[in-house]
Amino acid sequence: MDSKLPHVGTTIFTVMSQLAQDCGAINLSQGFPSFEPDARLLDLVTQRLHSGANQYAPMTGVPALRQAIAAKAGRLYDRGVDADAEVTVTAGATEALFCAIHAVVRPGDEVIVLDPAYDSYEPAVTLAGGATLHLPLVSSAERPELHIDWQRLRDAITDRTRVVMLNFPHNPTGTVLGPGDLDTLAEVVRDTGILIISDEVYEHIIFDGASHLSVLRHDELWQRAFVISSFGKTYHATGWKVGYCVAPEALSTEFRKVHQFNCFCVVSPIQHALADFMQLDPAYPDGLADFYQQKRDQFCALMRESRFRFVPAAGTYFQVLDYSAISAEDDIGFARRLTREIGVASIPVSVFCASHPPTRTLRFCFAKDDDVLKQAATLLCEL
Ligand SMILES: Cc1ncc(COP(=O)(O)O)c(C=O)c1O
């Protein structure tokens, strides 16, 4: 078979989760919480399941949920958004990313992604006939945290560049945008037709008192952006696969043309329940940063006893650990061995990079109960 995606196999997330299960290892690989959604939200889902919300939802999303999303954009990012024309509910952020890419990328177009990059971007670009250009995030003496190399981005832009993909807070590294980054990006894309797809699924998980620099906050960038988020990450419900895209009307119109024939509409009772919950407790997401910061701090404090080296994540629920003081093995081999022999599963960071260069770094998900994190850290500290 002449595959359209010859380089794509089963994702590493599935592979590592399966290996963890087979070995009885603690699974800190795939990014999902080990705890349940809020009991009030679960009750609302039950109520909605039993009150006739079980048929097709409107294609663009349940109106009350779109309104709640628009209200959130106003409350958190000071962005007035038209719930009818500019908000679309999707089957997770993954579907939103796919629709946004397919809405705007044509054969021959280039899409710039920043490595390490989430694994769904490139296959979607390839299927749209586009080419993905990978630029590494960099660190420097003046700015030690990973960040965008603006000169390199400027130099990479050609007439074919159609989209710059952003993902901050960043999976897997946990790095976040700095104060001037969005202004610099606006200046770089000004007077071009380049669009922005901003994957902000970890928008509420940001630490040390920082606030999330959403593209929604930025008057100029917002005009050319699809801003994507996920209820799965925010409400500890990754299995529900409900997300959304906020984009100006002209972009949303194109986005919806793809969504309409990709998924058409998203699971009705969950949409209604999320709308109910967002009305009941609009500030719920504001508590996530402290909740996950406590977990990051606990995991990092425990790992200080180990031979792993790390910089605490600034956001997301992932911590990258460098094992070069422990082994010279490549990260895929080391991650497998760690799962089989030590009993802790992680994700090798090289799989997020275009040419899979070997790294000595692994990504651990700390969205787990405290005792699970303690057990995992105890095992890792033995290395
Ligand atoms: C950066 C990033 N984008 C998108 C997604 C997908 O989100 P969803 O499960 O809502 O499709 C994830 C999930 O891990 C992610 O980490």
mmCIF file of C-alpha atoms and ligand atoms in Angstrom:
data_model
loop_
_atom_site.group_PDB
_atom_site.id
_atom_site.type_symbol
_atom_site.label_atom_id
_atom_site.label_comp_id
_atom_site.label_asym_id
_atom_site.label_seq_id
_atom_site.Cartn_x
_atom_site.Cartn_y
_atom_site.Cartn_z
ATOM 1 C CA MET A 1 0.000 0.000 0.000
ATOM 2 C CA ASP A 2 1.343 3.411 -0.987
ATOM 3 C CA SER A 3 0.755 5.133 2.356
ATOM 4 C CA LYS A 4 -0.132 8.828 2.541
ATOM 5 C CA LEU A 5 1.667 8.877 5.893
ATOM 6 C CA PRO A 6 4.593 6.495 5.365
ATOM 7 C CA HIS A 7 6.481 7.677 8.449
ATOM 8 C CA VAL A 8 3.580 7.431 10.856
ATOM 9 C CA GLY A 9 3.237 4.384 13.087
ATOM 10 C CA THR A 10 1.407 3.868 16.366
ATOM 11 C CA THR A 11 2.039 6.917 18.543
ATOM 12 C CA ILE A 12 4.625 6.635 21.290
ATOM 13 C CA PHE A 13 1.884 7.521 23.806
ATOM 14 C CA THR A 14 -0.009 4.343 22.949
ATOM 15 C CA VAL A 15 3.192 2.301 22.830
ATOM 16 C CA MET A 16 4.442 3.467 26.245
ATOM 17 C CA SER A 17 1.046 3.206 27.928
ATOM 18 C CA GLN A 18 0.727 -0.370 26.632
ATOM 19 C CA LEU A 19 4.252 -1.211 27.783
ATOM 20 C CA ALA A 20 3.461 0.262 31.214
ATOM 21 C CA GLN A 21 0.379 -1.909 31.409
ATOM 22 C CA ASP A 22 2.211 -5.042 30.267
ATOM 23 C CA CYS A 23 4.992 -4.480 32.818
ATOM 24 C CA GLY A 24 2.749 -3.300 35.662
ATOM 25 C CA ALA A 25 4.771 -0.047 35.658
ATOM 26 C CA ILE A 26 3.636 3.321 37.035
ATOM 27 C CA ASN A 27 2.439 5.192 33.977
ATOM 28 C CA LEU A 28 3.818 8.736 33.886
ATOM 29 C CA SER A 29 3.987 8.594 30.085
ATOM 30 C CA GLN A 30 0.672 9.576 28.500
ATOM 31 C CA GLY A 31 -0.687 12.961 29.611
ATOM 32 C CA PHE A 32 -3.835 12.200 31.535
ATOM 33 C CA PRO A 33 -4.785 12.735 35.191
ATOM 34 C CA SER A 34 -5.150 9.818 37.572
ATOM 35 C CA PHE A 35 -8.023 11.613 39.323
ATOM 36 C CA GLU A 36 -11.653 12.121 38.447
ATOM 37 C CA PRO A 37 -13.466 15.269 37.249
ATOM 38 C CA ASP A 38 -15.262 17.391 39.854
ATOM 39 C CA ALA A 39 -18.237 15.483 41.338
ATOM 40 C CA ARG A 40 -20.583 18.360 40.466
ATOM 41 C CA LEU A 41 -19.620 18.062 36.811
ATOM 42 C CA LEU A 42 -20.158 14.310 36.847
ATOM 43 C CA ASP A 43 -23.620 14.851 38.366
ATOM 44 C CA LEU A 44 -24.452 17.349 35.640
ATOM 45 C CA VAL A 45 -23.436 14.827 32.967
ATOM 46 C CA THR A 46 -25.708 12.224 34.582
ATOM 47 C CA GLN A 47 -28.585 14.705 34.703
ATOM 48 C CA ARG A 48 -28.095 15.660 31.072
ATOM 49 C CA LEU A 49 -27.901 12.010 30.021
ATOM 50 C CA HIS A 50 -31.310 11.482 31.594
ATOM 51 C CA SER A 51 -32.984 14.632 30.346
ATOM 52 C CA GLY A 52 -33.100 14.224 26.608
ATOM 53 C CA ALA A 53 -29.738 15.628 25.532
ATOM 54 C CA ASN A 54 -28.797 12.542 23.569
ATOM 55 C CA GLN A 55 -29.317 13.476 19.927
ATOM 56 C CA TYR A 56 -27.130 15.481 17.541
ATOM 57 C CA ALA A 57 -25.951 18.813 18.876
ATOM 58 C CA PRO A 58 -25.778 21.852 16.563
ATOM 59 C CA MET A 59 -22.813 21.551 14.191
ATOM 60 C CA THR A 60 -20.976 24.502 15.751
ATOM 61 C CA GLY A 61 -21.628 23.437 19.349
ATOM 62 C CA VAL A 62 -24.376 23.785 21.954
ATOM 63 C CA PRO A 63 -25.180 27.548 22.137
ATOM 64 C CA ALA A 64 -24.863 27.708 25.939
ATOM 65 C CA LEU A 65 -21.397 26.159 25.749
ATOM 66 C CA ARG A 66 -20.284 28.547 23.017
ATOM 67 C CA GLN A 67 -21.552 31.423 25.132
ATOM 68 C CA ALA A 68 -19.655 30.126 28.160
ATOM 69 C CA ILE A 69 -16.462 29.898 26.072
ATOM 70 C CA ALA A 70 -16.981 33.454 24.787
ATOM 71 C CA ALA A 71 -17.565 34.655 28.375
ATOM 72 C CA LYS A 72 -14.308 32.987 29.418
ATOM 73 C CA ALA A 73 -12.412 34.712 26.590
ATOM 74 C CA GLY A 74 -13.770 38.018 27.868
ATOM 75 C CA ARG A 75 -13.115 37.334 31.544
ATOM 76 C CA LEU A 76 -9.583 35.959 31.208
ATOM 77 C CA TYR A 77 -8.214 37.532 28.046
ATOM 78 C CA ASP A 78 -10.281 40.656 27.610
ATOM 79 C CA ARG A 79 -11.363 39.493 24.174
ATOM 80 C CA GLY A 80 -14.893 40.135 23.017
ATOM 81 C CA VAL A 81 -15.858 37.076 21.013
ATOM 82 C CA ASP A 82 -19.068 36.416 19.083
ATOM 83 C CA ALA A 83 -20.322 33.087 20.433
ATOM 84 C CA ASP A 84 -22.351 32.418 17.286
ATOM 85 C CA ALA A 85 -19.789 33.264 14.635
ATOM 86 C CA GLU A 86 -16.395 32.824 16.279
ATOM 87 C CA VAL A 87 -16.563 29.791 18.597
ATOM 88 C CA THR A 88 -16.745 26.153 17.451
ATOM 89 C CA VAL A 89 -16.882 23.132 19.756
ATOM 90 C CA THR A 90 -14.786 20.203 18.514
ATOM 91 C CA ALA A 91 -13.957 16.584 19.290
ATOM 92 C CA GLY A 92 -10.991 17.513 21.454
ATOM 93 C CA ALA A 93 -8.218 19.909 20.591
ATOM 94 C CA THR A 94 -6.942 17.271 18.171
ATOM 95 C CA GLU A 95 -9.927 17.694 15.856
ATOM 96 C CA ALA A 96 -9.674 21.477 16.150
ATOM 97 C CA LEU A 97 -6.005 21.375 15.125
ATOM 98 C CA PHE A 98 -6.838 19.128 12.198
ATOM 99 C CA CYS A 99 -9.703 21.348 11.016
ATOM 100 C CA ALA A 100 -7.695 24.553 11.361
ATOM 101 C CA ILE A 101 -4.821 23.097 9.352
ATOM 102 C CA HIS A 102 -7.108 21.697 6.663
ATOM 103 C CA ALA A 103 -9.092 24.918 6.466
ATOM 104 C CA VAL A 104 -6.073 26.956 5.398
ATOM 105 C CA VAL A 105 -3.151 24.805 4.241
ATOM 106 C CA ARG A 106 -2.997 24.052 0.514
ATOM 107 C CA PRO A 107 -0.570 21.804 -1.390
ATOM 108 C CA GLY A 108 2.826 23.470 -1.485
ATOM 109 C CA ASP A 109 2.230 25.647 1.600
ATOM 110 C CA GLU A 110 4.675 25.573 4.483
ATOM 111 C CA VAL A 111 3.797 25.348 8.140
ATOM 112 C CA ILE A 112 6.375 26.309 10.743
ATOM 113 C CA VAL A 113 6.360 24.250 13.939
ATOM 114 C CA LEU A 114 8.635 24.607 16.916
ATOM 115 C CA ASP A 115 10.457 21.474 18.024
ATOM 116 C CA PRO A 116 9.895 19.624 20.241
ATOM 117 C CA ALA A 117 6.377 19.634 18.725
ATOM 118 C CA TYR A 118 3.169 17.820 19.607
ATOM 119 C CA ASP A 119 2.858 14.811 17.344
ATOM 120 C CA SER A 120 -0.477 15.538 15.633
ATOM 121 C CA TYR A 121 0.651 18.687 13.799
ATOM 122 C CA GLU A 122 2.838 17.257 11.067
ATOM 123 C CA PRO A 123 0.542 14.408 9.880
ATOM 124 C CA ALA A 124 -2.325 16.903 9.541
ATOM 125 C CA VAL A 125 -0.130 19.243 7.491
ATOM 126 C CA THR A 126 1.066 16.347 5.319
ATOM 127 C CA LEU A 127 -2.497 15.174 4.638
ATOM 128 C CA ALA A 128 -3.376 18.729 3.602
ATOM 129 C CA GLY A 129 -0.529 18.596 1.074
ATOM 130 C CA GLY A 130 1.642 21.047 2.998
ATOM 131 C CA ALA A 131 5.233 20.805 4.152
ATOM 132 C CA THR A 132 6.262 21.147 7.792
ATOM 133 C CA LEU A 133 9.290 23.203 8.641
ATOM 134 C CA HIS A 134 10.713 22.376 12.055
ATOM 135 C CA LEU A 135 12.558 25.052 14.005
ATOM 136 C CA PRO A 136 14.052 24.147 17.371
ATOM 137 C CA LEU A 137 13.214 26.064 20.519
ATOM 138 C CA VAL A 138 16.508 27.368 21.865
ATOM 139 C CA SER A 139 18.062 28.526 25.099
ATOM 140 C CA SER A 140 20.822 31.059 25.529
ATOM 141 C CA ALA A 141 22.927 32.636 28.262
ATOM 142 C CA GLU A 142 20.661 35.722 28.318
ATOM 143 C CA ARG A 143 17.472 33.663 28.208
ATOM 144 C CA PRO A 144 18.143 30.194 29.681
ATOM 145 C CA GLU A 145 14.551 28.918 29.403
ATOM 146 C CA LEU A 146 13.594 27.407 26.031
ATOM 147 C CA HIS A 147 12.193 30.052 23.716
ATOM 148 C CA ILE A 148 11.613 30.958 20.068
ATOM 149 C CA ASP A 149 14.709 31.935 18.093
ATOM 150 C CA TRP A 150 13.209 34.989 16.404
ATOM 151 C CA GLN A 151 15.999 35.520 13.933
ATOM 152 C CA ARG A 152 15.727 31.927 12.778
ATOM 153 C CA LEU A 153 11.968 32.252 12.454
ATOM 154 C CA ARG A 154 12.334 35.443 10.416
ATOM 155 C CA ASP A 155 14.879 33.754 8.162
ATOM 156 C CA ALA A 156 12.636 30.712 7.683
ATOM 157 C CA ILE A 157 9.711 32.693 6.318
ATOM 158 C CA THR A 158 9.172 32.485 2.571
ATOM 159 C CA ASP A 159 6.338 33.225 0.149
ATOM 160 C CA ARG A 160 5.088 29.731 0.811
ATOM 161 C CA THR A 161 4.766 30.122 4.595
ATOM 162 C CA ARG A 162 1.085 29.818 5.456
ATOM 163 C CA VAL A 163 0.970 29.095 9.196
ATOM 164 C CA VAL A 164 3.080 29.410 12.323
ATOM 165 C CA MET A 165 2.001 26.893 14.958
ATOM 166 C CA LEU A 166 2.363 27.840 18.611
ATOM 167 C CA ASN A 167 1.927 25.665 21.694
ATOM 168 C CA PHE A 168 2.391 27.485 24.996
ATOM 169 C CA PRO A 169 2.465 26.392 27.795
ATOM 170 C CA HIS A 170 4.530 23.901 25.880
ATOM 171 C CA ASN A 171 4.232 20.136 25.742
ATOM 172 C CA PRO A 172 6.667 18.460 26.420
ATOM 173 C CA THR A 173 9.085 21.015 27.906
ATOM 174 C CA GLY A 174 6.720 23.070 30.089
ATOM 175 C CA THR A 175 8.179 26.336 28.807
ATOM 176 C CA VAL A 176 5.969 29.428 28.408
ATOM 177 C CA LEU A 177 5.985 32.600 26.309
ATOM 178 C CA GLY A 178 7.935 35.595 27.582
ATOM 179 C CA PRO A 179 6.389 39.074 27.891
ATOM 180 C CA GLY A 180 7.559 40.393 24.506
ATOM 181 C CA ASP A 181 7.057 37.246 22.433
ATOM 182 C CA LEU A 182 3.605 37.936 21.050
ATOM 183 C CA ASP A 183 4.566 41.482 20.037
ATOM 184 C CA THR A 184 7.633 40.124 18.269
ATOM 185 C CA LEU A 185 5.537 37.524 16.455
ATOM 186 C CA ALA A 186 3.062 40.219 15.418
ATOM 187 C CA GLU A 187 5.901 42.251 14.008
ATOM 188 C CA VAL A 188 7.327 39.210 12.138
ATOM 189 C CA VAL A 189 4.033 38.308 10.437
ATOM 190 C CA ARG A 190 2.823 41.867 9.864
ATOM 191 C CA ASP A 191 2.301 42.597 6.133
ATOM 192 C CA THR A 192 2.245 38.863 5.320
ATOM 193 C CA GLY A 193 -0.686 36.488 4.863
ATOM 194 C CA ILE A 194 0.695 34.158 7.536
ATOM 195 C CA LEU A 195 -1.854 32.722 9.955
ATOM 196 C CA ILE A 196 -1.328 31.557 13.533
ATOM 197 C CA ILE A 197 -2.645 28.323 15.005
ATOM 198 C CA SER A 198 -2.211 28.584 18.747
ATOM 199 C CA ASP A 199 -2.591 25.333 20.683
ATOM 200 C CA GLU A 200 -3.369 26.551 24.209
ATOM 201 C CA VAL A 201 -4.643 23.335 25.784
ATOM 202 C CA TYR A 202 -2.553 23.992 28.936
ATOM 203 C CA GLU A 203 -3.712 27.623 29.210
ATOM 204 C CA HIS A 204 -4.739 27.246 32.871
ATOM 205 C CA ILE A 205 -1.707 25.253 34.000
ATOM 206 C CA ILE A 206 0.930 27.917 34.477
ATOM 207 C CA PHE A 207 3.070 28.361 37.577
ATOM 208 C CA ASP A 208 4.868 30.755 39.886
ATOM 209 C CA GLY A 209 2.278 33.508 39.575
ATOM 210 C CA ALA A 210 2.674 33.934 35.791
ATOM 211 C CA SER A 211 -0.416 34.519 33.675
ATOM 212 C CA HIS A 212 -1.001 32.836 30.362
ATOM 213 C CA LEU A 213 -0.168 34.968 27.335
ATOM 214 C CA SER A 214 -3.014 33.860 25.125
ATOM 215 C CA VAL A 215 -3.045 34.962 21.501
ATOM 216 C CA LEU A 216 -6.610 36.033 22.334
ATOM 217 C CA ARG A 217 -5.110 38.884 24.365
ATOM 218 C CA HIS A 218 -3.281 40.278 21.371
ATOM 219 C CA ASP A 219 -5.341 42.654 19.186
ATOM 220 C CA GLU A 220 -3.222 42.254 16.097
ATOM 221 C CA LEU A 221 -2.413 38.522 16.235
ATOM 222 C CA TRP A 222 -5.969 37.541 17.137
ATOM 223 C CA GLN A 223 -7.131 38.852 13.740
ATOM 224 C CA ARG A 224 -5.178 36.068 12.025
ATOM 225 C CA ALA A 225 -5.407 33.270 14.591
ATOM 226 C CA PHE A 226 -7.152 30.040 15.456
ATOM 227 C CA VAL A 227 -6.935 29.669 19.244
ATOM 228 C CA ILE A 228 -7.530 26.103 20.376
ATOM 229 C CA SER A 229 -8.131 24.603 23.806
ATOM 230 C CA SER A 230 -9.321 21.378 25.424
ATOM 231 C CA PHE A 231 -11.889 20.688 28.139
ATOM 232 C CA GLY A 232 -10.060 17.427 28.728
ATOM 233 C CA LYS A 233 -7.048 19.178 30.242
ATOM 234 C CA THR A 234 -9.041 21.761 32.176
ATOM 235 C CA TYR A 235 -11.664 19.485 33.734
ATOM 236 C CA HIS A 236 -9.595 16.290 34.250
ATOM 237 C CA ALA A 237 -11.656 14.591 31.534
ATOM 238 C CA THR A 238 -9.302 13.744 28.687
ATOM 239 C CA GLY A 239 -11.476 10.766 27.708
ATOM 240 C CA TRP A 240 -14.404 12.991 26.800
ATOM 241 C CA LYS A 241 -12.476 14.481 23.881
ATOM 242 C CA VAL A 242 -14.194 17.843 23.830
ATOM 243 C CA GLY A 243 -12.312 20.980 22.854
ATOM 244 C CA TYR A 244 -12.899 24.164 20.932
ATOM 245 C CA CYS A 245 -11.558 26.718 18.503
ATOM 246 C CA VAL A 246 -11.982 30.490 18.777
ATOM 247 C CA ALA A 247 -11.197 32.410 15.598
ATOM 248 C CA PRO A 248 -12.433 35.576 13.846
ATOM 249 C CA GLU A 249 -15.546 35.042 11.757
ATOM 250 C CA ALA A 250 -13.857 34.661 8.363
ATOM 251 C CA LEU A 251 -11.483 32.015 9.712
ATOM 252 C CA SER A 252 -14.223 30.295 11.728
ATOM 253 C CA THR A 253 -16.352 30.044 8.583
ATOM 254 C CA GLU A 254 -13.593 28.115 6.800
ATOM 255 C CA PHE A 255 -12.851 26.083 9.928
ATOM 256 C CA ARG A 256 -16.491 25.015 10.169
ATOM 257 C CA LYS A 257 -16.536 23.834 6.556
ATOM 258 C CA VAL A 258 -13.961 21.208 7.521
ATOM 259 C CA HIS A 259 -15.454 20.418 10.947
ATOM 260 C CA GLN A 260 -18.872 19.909 9.341
ATOM 261 C CA PHE A 261 -17.634 17.022 7.222
ATOM 262 C CA ASN A 262 -15.042 15.694 9.607
ATOM 263 C CA CYS A 263 -17.021 15.223 12.786
ATOM 264 C CA PHE A 264 -20.158 17.330 12.230
ATOM 265 C CA CYS A 265 -20.961 17.705 15.916
ATOM 266 C CA VAL A 266 -19.697 16.761 19.338
ATOM 267 C CA VAL A 267 -21.154 14.577 22.106
ATOM 268 C CA SER A 268 -24.352 16.369 23.242
ATOM 269 C CA PRO A 269 -24.830 15.537 26.963
ATOM 270 C CA ILE A 270 -21.212 16.382 27.760
ATOM 271 C CA GLN A 271 -21.494 19.731 25.977
ATOM 272 C CA HIS A 272 -24.623 20.618 27.941
ATOM 273 C CA ALA A 273 -23.034 19.517 31.217
ATOM 274 C CA LEU A 274 -19.873 21.538 30.535
ATOM 275 C CA ALA A 275 -22.018 24.598 29.788
ATOM 276 C CA ASP A 276 -23.949 24.065 33.041
ATOM 277 C CA PHE A 277 -20.723 23.684 35.007
ATOM 278 C CA MET A 278 -19.085 26.733 33.448
ATOM 279 C CA GLN A 279 -22.132 28.773 34.451
ATOM 280 C CA LEU A 280 -22.196 27.264 37.931
ATOM 281 C CA ASP A 281 -18.500 27.778 38.628
ATOM 282 C CA PRO A 282 -16.911 30.023 35.982
ATOM 283 C CA ALA A 283 -13.771 30.483 38.070
ATOM 284 C CA TYR A 284 -13.078 26.735 38.355
ATOM 285 C CA PRO A 285 -10.093 26.848 35.944
ATOM 286 C CA ASP A 286 -8.445 29.547 38.071
ATOM 287 C CA GLY A 287 -7.663 26.897 40.702
ATOM 288 C CA LEU A 288 -5.755 24.628 38.336
ATOM 289 C CA ALA A 289 -2.460 26.505 38.457
ATOM 290 C CA ASP A 290 -2.112 26.087 42.241
ATOM 291 C CA PHE A 291 -3.362 22.528 42.115
ATOM 292 C CA TYR A 292 -0.760 21.457 39.556
ATOM 293 C CA GLN A 293 1.988 23.659 40.971
ATOM 294 C CA GLN A 294 1.713 21.737 44.224
ATOM 295 C CA LYS A 295 2.173 18.506 42.228
ATOM 296 C CA ARG A 296 5.113 19.893 40.267
ATOM 297 C CA ASP A 297 6.741 21.080 43.486
ATOM 298 C CA GLN A 298 6.198 17.747 45.184
ATOM 299 C CA PHE A 299 7.603 15.759 42.251
ATOM 300 C CA CYS A 300 10.580 18.105 41.824
ATOM 301 C CA ALA A 301 11.356 18.087 45.563
ATOM 302 C CA LEU A 302 11.397 14.290 45.526
ATOM 303 C CA MET A 303 13.516 14.197 42.363
ATOM 304 C CA ARG A 304 16.161 16.505 43.873
ATOM 305 C CA GLU A 305 17.408 13.386 45.666
ATOM 306 C CA SER A 306 17.984 11.675 42.302
ATOM 307 C CA ARG A 307 20.749 11.808 39.684
ATOM 308 C CA PHE A 308 18.346 13.288 37.120
ATOM 309 C CA ARG A 309 18.896 16.959 36.270
ATOM 310 C CA PHE A 310 16.039 19.320 35.524
ATOM 311 C CA VAL A 311 14.631 22.817 35.445
ATOM 312 C CA PRO A 312 11.155 22.868 37.028
ATOM 313 C CA ALA A 313 8.410 23.227 34.391
ATOM 314 C CA ALA A 314 6.885 26.711 34.107
ATOM 315 C CA GLY A 315 3.561 25.275 32.937
ATOM 316 C CA THR A 316 1.690 22.106 31.772
ATOM 317 C CA TYR A 317 1.601 18.913 33.814
ATOM 318 C CA PHE A 318 4.860 17.593 32.414
ATOM 319 C CA GLN A 319 8.354 17.602 33.851
ATOM 320 C CA VAL A 320 11.350 16.896 31.621
ATOM 321 C CA LEU A 321 14.250 15.090 33.341
ATOM 322 C CA ASP A 322 17.768 14.769 31.941
ATOM 323 C CA TYR A 323 19.368 11.389 32.686
ATOM 324 C CA SER A 324 22.785 11.999 31.117
ATOM 325 C CA ALA A 325 24.466 11.547 34.521
ATOM 326 C CA ILE A 326 22.932 8.063 34.710
ATOM 327 C CA SER A 327 23.216 6.580 31.208
ATOM 328 C CA ALA A 328 24.513 7.285 27.720
ATOM 329 C CA GLU A 329 21.716 5.234 26.158
ATOM 330 C CA ASP A 330 19.419 6.968 23.659
ATOM 331 C CA ASP A 331 16.127 8.145 25.128
ATOM 332 C CA ILE A 332 13.845 5.642 23.400
ATOM 333 C CA GLY A 333 15.913 2.704 24.637
ATOM 334 C CA PHE A 334 16.284 4.215 28.101
ATOM 335 C CA ALA A 335 12.538 4.926 28.404
ATOM 336 C CA ARG A 336 11.732 1.322 27.520
ATOM 337 C CA ARG A 337 14.310 -0.015 29.984
ATOM 338 C CA LEU A 338 13.046 2.290 32.728
ATOM 339 C CA THR A 339 9.542 0.929 32.185
ATOM 340 C CA ARG A 340 10.581 -2.730 32.130
ATOM 341 C CA GLU A 341 13.295 -2.758 34.773
ATOM 342 C CA ILE A 342 12.507 0.126 37.135
ATOM 343 C CA GLY A 343 8.740 0.211 36.716
ATOM 344 C CA VAL A 344 8.178 3.834 35.657
ATOM 345 C CA ALA A 345 6.947 4.749 32.156
ATOM 346 C CA SER A 346 7.807 8.087 30.528
ATOM 347 C CA ILE A 347 8.006 9.565 27.029
ATOM 348 C CA PRO A 348 11.363 10.050 25.258
ATOM 349 C CA VAL A 349 11.595 13.693 24.169
ATOM 350 C CA SER A 350 13.214 12.825 20.813
ATOM 351 C CA VAL A 351 9.853 11.622 19.473
ATOM 352 C CA PHE A 352 8.669 15.252 19.527
ATOM 353 C CA CYS A 353 11.508 16.308 17.236
ATOM 354 C CA ALA A 354 11.534 16.093 13.441
ATOM 355 C CA SER A 355 14.488 13.853 12.831
ATOM 356 C CA HIS A 356 14.218 12.072 16.205
ATOM 357 C CA PRO A 357 17.735 13.116 17.241
ATOM 358 C CA PRO A 358 18.723 11.107 20.291
ATOM 359 C CA THR A 359 18.287 13.145 23.464
ATOM 360 C CA ARG A 360 19.055 12.277 27.058
ATOM 361 C CA THR A 361 15.725 13.606 28.252
ATOM 362 C CA LEU A 362 12.411 12.043 29.205
ATOM 363 C CA ARG A 363 9.003 13.604 29.832
ATOM 364 C CA PHE A 364 7.127 12.606 32.989
ATOM 365 C CA CYS A 365 3.450 13.463 33.565
ATOM 366 C CA PHE A 366 2.811 14.628 37.136
ATOM 367 C CA ALA A 367 -1.002 14.802 36.851
ATOM 368 C CA LYS A 368 -1.138 11.894 39.265
ATOM 369 C CA ASP A 369 -2.173 11.259 42.853
ATOM 370 C CA ASP A 370 0.471 12.226 45.389
ATOM 371 C CA ASP A 371 1.180 8.641 46.459
ATOM 372 C CA VAL A 372 1.725 7.613 42.807
ATOM 373 C CA LEU A 373 4.225 10.453 42.375
ATOM 374 C CA LYS A 374 5.978 9.403 45.602
ATOM 375 C CA GLN A 375 6.234 5.775 44.493
ATOM 376 C CA ALA A 376 7.551 6.784 41.064
ATOM 377 C CA ALA A 377 10.115 9.184 42.536
ATOM 378 C CA THR A 378 11.317 6.553 45.016
ATOM 379 C CA LEU A 379 11.985 4.140 42.138
ATOM 380 C CA LEU A 380 13.679 6.833 40.007
ATOM 381 C CA CYS A 381 15.892 7.926 42.913
ATOM 382 C CA GLU A 382 17.344 4.403 43.088
ATOM 383 C CA LEU A 383 19.008 4.870 39.708
HETATM 384 C C1 LIG B 1 -0.142 20.137 23.083
HETATM 385 C C2 LIG B 1 -1.370 19.324 22.945
HETATM 386 N N1 LIG B 1 -2.255 19.642 21.999
HETATM 387 C C3 LIG B 1 -3.384 18.948 21.819
HETATM 388 C C4 LIG B 1 -3.676 17.854 22.623
HETATM 389 C C5 LIG B 1 -4.928 17.077 22.361
HETATM 390 O O1 LIG B 1 -5.971 17.452 23.184
HETATM 391 P P1 LIG B 1 -7.355 16.656 23.127
HETATM 392 O O2 LIG B 1 -7.201 15.451 23.982
HETATM 393 O O3 LIG B 1 -8.370 17.623 23.646
HETATM 394 O O4 LIG B 1 -7.592 16.280 21.710
HETATM 395 C C6 LIG B 1 -2.780 17.484 23.622
HETATM 396 C C7 LIG B 1 -3.046 16.306 24.457
HETATM 397 O O5 LIG B 1 -2.171 15.747 25.078
HETATM 398 C C8 LIG B 1 -1.603 18.235 23.795
HETATM 399 O O6 LIG B 1 -0.708 17.938 24.733
#
